[in-house]
CSV table of C-alpha atoms and ligand atoms in Angstrom, one decimal:
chain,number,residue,atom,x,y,z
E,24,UNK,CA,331.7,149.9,120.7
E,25,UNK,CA,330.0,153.4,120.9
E,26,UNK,CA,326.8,154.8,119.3
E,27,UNK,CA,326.4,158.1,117.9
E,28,UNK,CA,322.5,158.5,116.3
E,29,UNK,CA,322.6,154.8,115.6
E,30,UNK,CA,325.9,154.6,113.9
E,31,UNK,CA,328.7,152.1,115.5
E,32,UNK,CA,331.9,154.0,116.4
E,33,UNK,CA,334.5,151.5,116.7
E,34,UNK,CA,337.5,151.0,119.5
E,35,UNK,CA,340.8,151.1,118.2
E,36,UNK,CA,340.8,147.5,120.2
E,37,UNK,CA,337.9,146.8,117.3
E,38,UNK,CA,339.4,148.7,114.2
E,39,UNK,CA,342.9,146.5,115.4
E,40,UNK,CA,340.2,143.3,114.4
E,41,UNK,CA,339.2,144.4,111.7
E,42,UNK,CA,341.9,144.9,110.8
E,43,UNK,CA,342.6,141.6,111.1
E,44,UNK,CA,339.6,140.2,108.9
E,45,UNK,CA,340.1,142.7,106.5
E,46,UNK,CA,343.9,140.9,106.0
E,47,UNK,CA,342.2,137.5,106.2
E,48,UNK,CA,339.9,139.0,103.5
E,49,UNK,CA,342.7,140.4,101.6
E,50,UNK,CA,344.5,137.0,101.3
E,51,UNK,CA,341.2,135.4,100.2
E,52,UNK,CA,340.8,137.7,97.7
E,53,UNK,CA,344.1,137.4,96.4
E,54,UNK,CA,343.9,133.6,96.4
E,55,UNK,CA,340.7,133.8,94.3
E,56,UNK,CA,342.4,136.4,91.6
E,57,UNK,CA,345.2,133.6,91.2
E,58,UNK,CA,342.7,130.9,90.7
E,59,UNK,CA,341.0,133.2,88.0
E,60,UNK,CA,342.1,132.2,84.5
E,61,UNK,CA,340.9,131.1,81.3
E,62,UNK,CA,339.7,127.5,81.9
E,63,UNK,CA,339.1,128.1,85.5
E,64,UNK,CA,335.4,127.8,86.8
E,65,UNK,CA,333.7,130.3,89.1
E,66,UNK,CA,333.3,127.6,91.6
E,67,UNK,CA,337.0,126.6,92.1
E,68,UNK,CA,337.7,130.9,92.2
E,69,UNK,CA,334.9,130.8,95.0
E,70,UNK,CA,336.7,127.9,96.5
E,71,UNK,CA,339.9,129.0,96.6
E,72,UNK,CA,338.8,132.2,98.8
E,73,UNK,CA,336.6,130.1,100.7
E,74,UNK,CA,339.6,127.8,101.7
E,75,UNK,CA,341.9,130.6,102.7
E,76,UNK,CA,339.0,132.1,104.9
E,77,UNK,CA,338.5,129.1,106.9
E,78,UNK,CA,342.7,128.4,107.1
E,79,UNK,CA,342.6,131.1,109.6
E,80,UNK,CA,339.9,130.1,111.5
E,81,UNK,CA,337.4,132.8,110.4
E,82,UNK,CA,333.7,132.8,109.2
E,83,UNK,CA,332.2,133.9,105.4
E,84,UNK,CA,329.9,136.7,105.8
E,85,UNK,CA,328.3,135.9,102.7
E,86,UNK,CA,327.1,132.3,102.8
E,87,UNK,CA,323.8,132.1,104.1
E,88,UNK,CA,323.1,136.1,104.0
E,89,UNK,CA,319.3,136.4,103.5
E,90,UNK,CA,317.8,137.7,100.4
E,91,UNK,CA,315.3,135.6,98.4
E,92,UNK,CA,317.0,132.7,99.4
E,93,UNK,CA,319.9,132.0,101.6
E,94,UNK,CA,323.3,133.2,99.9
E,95,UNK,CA,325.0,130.0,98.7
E,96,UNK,CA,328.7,130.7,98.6
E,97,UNK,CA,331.5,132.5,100.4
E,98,UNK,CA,331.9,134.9,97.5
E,99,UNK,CA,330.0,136.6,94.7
E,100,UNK,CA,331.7,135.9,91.3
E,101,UNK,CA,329.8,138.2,88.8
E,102,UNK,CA,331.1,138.0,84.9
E,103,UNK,CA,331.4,140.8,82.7
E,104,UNK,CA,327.0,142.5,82.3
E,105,UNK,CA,326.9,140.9,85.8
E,106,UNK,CA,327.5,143.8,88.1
E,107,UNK,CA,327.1,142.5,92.1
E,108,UNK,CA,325.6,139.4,93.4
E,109,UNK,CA,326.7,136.8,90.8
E,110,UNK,CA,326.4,133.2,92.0
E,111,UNK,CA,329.6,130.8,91.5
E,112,UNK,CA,328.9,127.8,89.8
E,113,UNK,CA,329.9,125.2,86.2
E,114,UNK,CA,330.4,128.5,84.5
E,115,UNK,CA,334.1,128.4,82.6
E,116,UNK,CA,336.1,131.7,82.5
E,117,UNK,CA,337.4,132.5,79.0
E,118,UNK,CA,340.1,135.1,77.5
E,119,UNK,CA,338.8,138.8,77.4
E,120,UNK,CA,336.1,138.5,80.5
E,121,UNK,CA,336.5,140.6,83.3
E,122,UNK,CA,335.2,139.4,86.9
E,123,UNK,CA,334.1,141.2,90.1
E,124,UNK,CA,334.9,139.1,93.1
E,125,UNK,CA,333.3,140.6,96.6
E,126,UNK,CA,334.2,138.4,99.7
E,127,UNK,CA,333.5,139.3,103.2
E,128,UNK,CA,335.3,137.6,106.3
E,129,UNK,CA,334.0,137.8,109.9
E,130,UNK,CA,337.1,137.4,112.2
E,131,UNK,CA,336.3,137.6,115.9
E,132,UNK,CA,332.7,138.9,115.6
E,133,UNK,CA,334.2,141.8,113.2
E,134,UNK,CA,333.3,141.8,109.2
E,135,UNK,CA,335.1,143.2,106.7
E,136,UNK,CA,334.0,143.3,102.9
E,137,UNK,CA,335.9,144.5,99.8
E,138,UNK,CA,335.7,143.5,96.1
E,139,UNK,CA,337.5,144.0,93.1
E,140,UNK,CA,337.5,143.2,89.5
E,141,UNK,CA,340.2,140.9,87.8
E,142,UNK,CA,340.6,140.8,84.1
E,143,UNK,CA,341.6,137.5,82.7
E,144,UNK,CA,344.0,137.1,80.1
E,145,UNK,CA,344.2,140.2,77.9
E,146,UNK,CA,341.0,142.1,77.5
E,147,UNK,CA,339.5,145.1,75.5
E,148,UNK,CA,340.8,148.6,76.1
E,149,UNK,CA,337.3,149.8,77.4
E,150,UNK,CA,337.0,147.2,79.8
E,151,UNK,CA,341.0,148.2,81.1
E,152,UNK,CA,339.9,151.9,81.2
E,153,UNK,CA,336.3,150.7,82.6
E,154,UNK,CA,338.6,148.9,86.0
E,155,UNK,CA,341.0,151.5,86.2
E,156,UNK,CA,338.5,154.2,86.3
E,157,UNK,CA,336.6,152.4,88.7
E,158,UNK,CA,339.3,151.8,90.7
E,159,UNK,CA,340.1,155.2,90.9
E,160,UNK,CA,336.9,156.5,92.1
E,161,UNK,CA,337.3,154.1,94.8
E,162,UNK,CA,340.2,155.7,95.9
E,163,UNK,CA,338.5,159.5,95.0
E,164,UNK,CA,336.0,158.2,98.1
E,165,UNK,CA,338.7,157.1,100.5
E,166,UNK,CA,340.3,160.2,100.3
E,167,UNK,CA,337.3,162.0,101.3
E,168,UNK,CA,336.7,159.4,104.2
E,169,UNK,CA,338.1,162.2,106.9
E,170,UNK,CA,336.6,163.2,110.5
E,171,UNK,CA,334.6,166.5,110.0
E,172,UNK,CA,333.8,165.3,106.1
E,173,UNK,CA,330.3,164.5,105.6
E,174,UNK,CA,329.0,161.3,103.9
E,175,UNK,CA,327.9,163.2,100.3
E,176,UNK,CA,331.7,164.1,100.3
E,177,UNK,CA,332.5,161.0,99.9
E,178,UNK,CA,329.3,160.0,97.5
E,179,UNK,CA,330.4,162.7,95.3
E,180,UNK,CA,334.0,162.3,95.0
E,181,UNK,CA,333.0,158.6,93.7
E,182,UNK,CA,330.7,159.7,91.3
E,183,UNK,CA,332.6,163.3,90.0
E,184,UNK,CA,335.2,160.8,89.4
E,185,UNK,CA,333.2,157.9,87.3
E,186,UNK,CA,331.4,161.2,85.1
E,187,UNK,CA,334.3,163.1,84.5
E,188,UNK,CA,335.5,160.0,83.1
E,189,UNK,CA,332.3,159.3,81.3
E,190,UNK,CA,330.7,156.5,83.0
E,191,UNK,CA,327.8,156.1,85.1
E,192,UNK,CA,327.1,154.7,88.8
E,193,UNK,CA,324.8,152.4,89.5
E,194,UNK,CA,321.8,153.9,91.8
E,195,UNK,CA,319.9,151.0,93.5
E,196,UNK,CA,323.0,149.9,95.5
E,197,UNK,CA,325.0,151.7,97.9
E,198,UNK,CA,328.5,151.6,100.3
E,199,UNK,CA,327.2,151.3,104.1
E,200,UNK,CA,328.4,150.9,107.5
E,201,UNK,CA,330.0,147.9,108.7
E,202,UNK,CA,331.5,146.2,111.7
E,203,UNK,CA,329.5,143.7,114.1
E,204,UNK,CA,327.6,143.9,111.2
E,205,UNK,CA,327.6,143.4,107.0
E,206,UNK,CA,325.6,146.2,107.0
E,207,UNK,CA,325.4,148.8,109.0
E,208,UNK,CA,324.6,153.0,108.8
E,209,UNK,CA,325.1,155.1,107.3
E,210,UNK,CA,324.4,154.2,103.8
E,211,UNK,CA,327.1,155.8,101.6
E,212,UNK,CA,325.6,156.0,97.9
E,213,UNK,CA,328.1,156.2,94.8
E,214,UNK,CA,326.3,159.2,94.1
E,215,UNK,CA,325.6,162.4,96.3
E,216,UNK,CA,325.8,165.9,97.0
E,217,UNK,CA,329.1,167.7,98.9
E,218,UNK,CA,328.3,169.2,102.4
E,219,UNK,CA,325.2,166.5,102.6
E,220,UNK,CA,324.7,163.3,104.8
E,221,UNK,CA,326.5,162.2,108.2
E,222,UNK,CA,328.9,163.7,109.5
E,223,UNK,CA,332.1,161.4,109.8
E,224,UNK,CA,333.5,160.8,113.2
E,225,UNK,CA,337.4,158.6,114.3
E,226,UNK,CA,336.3,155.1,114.5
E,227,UNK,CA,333.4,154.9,111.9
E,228,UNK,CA,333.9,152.2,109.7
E,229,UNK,CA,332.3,152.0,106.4
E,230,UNK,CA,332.7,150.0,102.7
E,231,UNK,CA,332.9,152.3,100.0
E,232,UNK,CA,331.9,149.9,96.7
E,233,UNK,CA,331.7,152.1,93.2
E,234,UNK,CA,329.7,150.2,91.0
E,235,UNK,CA,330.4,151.2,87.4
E,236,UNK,CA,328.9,150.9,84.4
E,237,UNK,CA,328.8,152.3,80.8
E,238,UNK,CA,326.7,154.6,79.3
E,239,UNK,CA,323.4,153.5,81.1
E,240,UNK,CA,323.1,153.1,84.8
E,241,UNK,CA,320.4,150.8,84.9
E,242,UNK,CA,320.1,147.3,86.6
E,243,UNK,CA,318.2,144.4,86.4
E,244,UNK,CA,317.8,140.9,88.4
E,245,UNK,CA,318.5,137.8,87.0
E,246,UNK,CA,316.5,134.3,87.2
E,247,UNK,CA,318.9,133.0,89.5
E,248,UNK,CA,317.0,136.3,92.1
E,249,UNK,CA,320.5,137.4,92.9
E,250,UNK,CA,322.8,138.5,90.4
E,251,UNK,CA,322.2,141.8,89.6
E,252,UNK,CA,323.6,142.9,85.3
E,253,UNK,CA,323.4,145.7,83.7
E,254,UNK,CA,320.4,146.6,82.2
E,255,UNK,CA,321.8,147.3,78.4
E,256,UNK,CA,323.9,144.1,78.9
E,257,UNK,CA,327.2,146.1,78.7
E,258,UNK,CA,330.3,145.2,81.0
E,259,UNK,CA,330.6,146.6,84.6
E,260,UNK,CA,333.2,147.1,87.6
E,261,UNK,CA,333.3,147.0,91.1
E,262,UNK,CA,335.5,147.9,93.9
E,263,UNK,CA,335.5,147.7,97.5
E,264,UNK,CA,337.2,148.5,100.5
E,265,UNK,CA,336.7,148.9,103.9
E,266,UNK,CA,338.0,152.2,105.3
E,267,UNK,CA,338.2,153.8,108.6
E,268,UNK,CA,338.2,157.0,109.7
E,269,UNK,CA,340.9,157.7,112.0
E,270,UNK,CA,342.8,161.0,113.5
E,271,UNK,CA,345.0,160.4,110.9
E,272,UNK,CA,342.6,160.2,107.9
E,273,UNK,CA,341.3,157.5,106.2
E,274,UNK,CA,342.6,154.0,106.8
E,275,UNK,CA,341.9,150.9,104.5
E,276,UNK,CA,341.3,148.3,106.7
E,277,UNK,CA,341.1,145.4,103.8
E,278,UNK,CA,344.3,146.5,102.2
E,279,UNK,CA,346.7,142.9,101.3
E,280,UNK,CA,349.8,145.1,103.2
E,281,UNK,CA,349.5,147.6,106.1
E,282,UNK,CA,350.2,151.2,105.8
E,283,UNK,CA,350.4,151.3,102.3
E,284,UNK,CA,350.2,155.0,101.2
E,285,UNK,CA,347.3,156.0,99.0
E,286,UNK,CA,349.9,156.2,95.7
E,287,UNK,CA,351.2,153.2,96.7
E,288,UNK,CA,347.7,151.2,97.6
E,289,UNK,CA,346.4,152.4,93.7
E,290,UNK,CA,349.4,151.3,91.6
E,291,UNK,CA,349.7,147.7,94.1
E,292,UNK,CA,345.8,147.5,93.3
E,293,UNK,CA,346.0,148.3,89.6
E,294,UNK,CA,348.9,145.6,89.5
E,295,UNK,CA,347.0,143.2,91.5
E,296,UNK,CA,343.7,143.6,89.5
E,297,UNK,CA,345.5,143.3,86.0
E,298,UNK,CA,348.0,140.5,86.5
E,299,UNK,CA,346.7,138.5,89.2
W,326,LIG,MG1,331.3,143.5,99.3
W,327,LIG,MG1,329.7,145.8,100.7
């Protein structure tokens, strides 16, 4: 592991582990979108990822993370207004909700992080055009994730995408670094300026996470101190991968299959995120 002004440039001996957790992390998350159906409690979705994590002998990144109190799961589960941070627990999922589930594994001293939102059962056309459009700003970052690009490319592709498409990014939580590390530098903001920020370098490895929402982008905290809604109470999206910059452009290191081509990664995703 190299630095460069305080940022971790990773081996391809490291990016091959991540690698690794990010497919541990992959199957986690797909294990939790099966588990999520109407009738199904956020608990046993948080379960089910937790199960598959330790199957292969990894770590959760999230349980125990410090913030006002020790993080008390291996995922967030966060329901429709709930945007990031929501707590599993009793709560029952119903017909028509959509939920974001972020998980992050640590395999071999190595995180990876990624998210998505799941809709369960059949749900509103603004909350299917809400995913999809966050989806694709996701992928509108991880195009710009190239050696020689600078951070605000990749801020702005996320958030030209979301505005062209009407919607608004959240502002008081960012994508950022990862590795030996949850969070790492840079930060990397859904929103930003082109030609601003860090340059990217091969073997950076950072978790873009689009965080959508409609109309308004403002947050607020729940009682619980963690989950973080939407401040007008409307729903919200989330996304996350972890991508790589390599020599030959960006590489999603939490994808379910290797080497899926961009096309290929969006349409899999789409299908993955509506059917479960
Ligand atoms: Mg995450
Ligand atoms: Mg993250």
């Amino acid at each position: 592991m190299g630095w460069l002004r305080g940022i971790n440039i990773k081996s391809s001996r490291e990016l091959t582990i991540m690698r690794e957790a990010g497919k541990i992390n992959a199957r986690a998350l797909l294990a939790a979108v099966q588990t999520a159906r109407p009738g199904a409690t956020t608990a046993q979705v948080n379960a089910a990822a937790a199960d598959v994590i330790h199957s292969f002998n990894a770590e959760p990144a999230f349980l125990g993370y410090p913030g006002p109190y020790p993080y008390p799961a291996e995922t967030t589960i966060s329901v429709n207004e709930e945007l990031v941070h929501g707590i599993p627990g009793p709560r029952v999922l119903v017909e028509g909700d959509i939920v974001s589930i972020d998980c992050g594994t640590v395999f071999e001293g190595f995180v990876a992080d990624s998210a998505l939102t799941v809709a369960i059962g059949e749900v509103s056309e603004e909350a299917q055009t809400l995913m999809e459009v966050t989806l694709g700003s996701l992928y509108a970052g991880i195009q710009e994730m190239v050696a020689g690009n600078k951070t605000g490319d990749v801020s702005a592709g996320i958030q030209n995408f979301v505005e062209k498409n009407g919607y608004q990014v959240v502002r008081e939580y960012t994508g950022h670094g990862v590795g030996a590390n949850m969070h790492e530098d840079p930060q990397v903001p859904n929103y930003g300026t082109a030609g601003r920020g860090v340059v990217l370098r091969k073997g950076m490895t950072i978790a873009l996470e689009p965080m959508v929402l409609l109309e308004d982008p403002g947050t607020r905290v729940l009682e619980d101190q963690w989950t973080v809604a939407s401040r007008n109470g409307r729903i919200t999206a989330h996304y996350e991968h972890t991508v790589a910059v390599t020599e030959n452009g960006p590489r999603v290191l939490t994808a379910l299959e290797e080497d899926l081509d961009l096309g290929e990664a969006i349409r899999y995703n789409q299908y993955f995120a509506g059917r479960g």
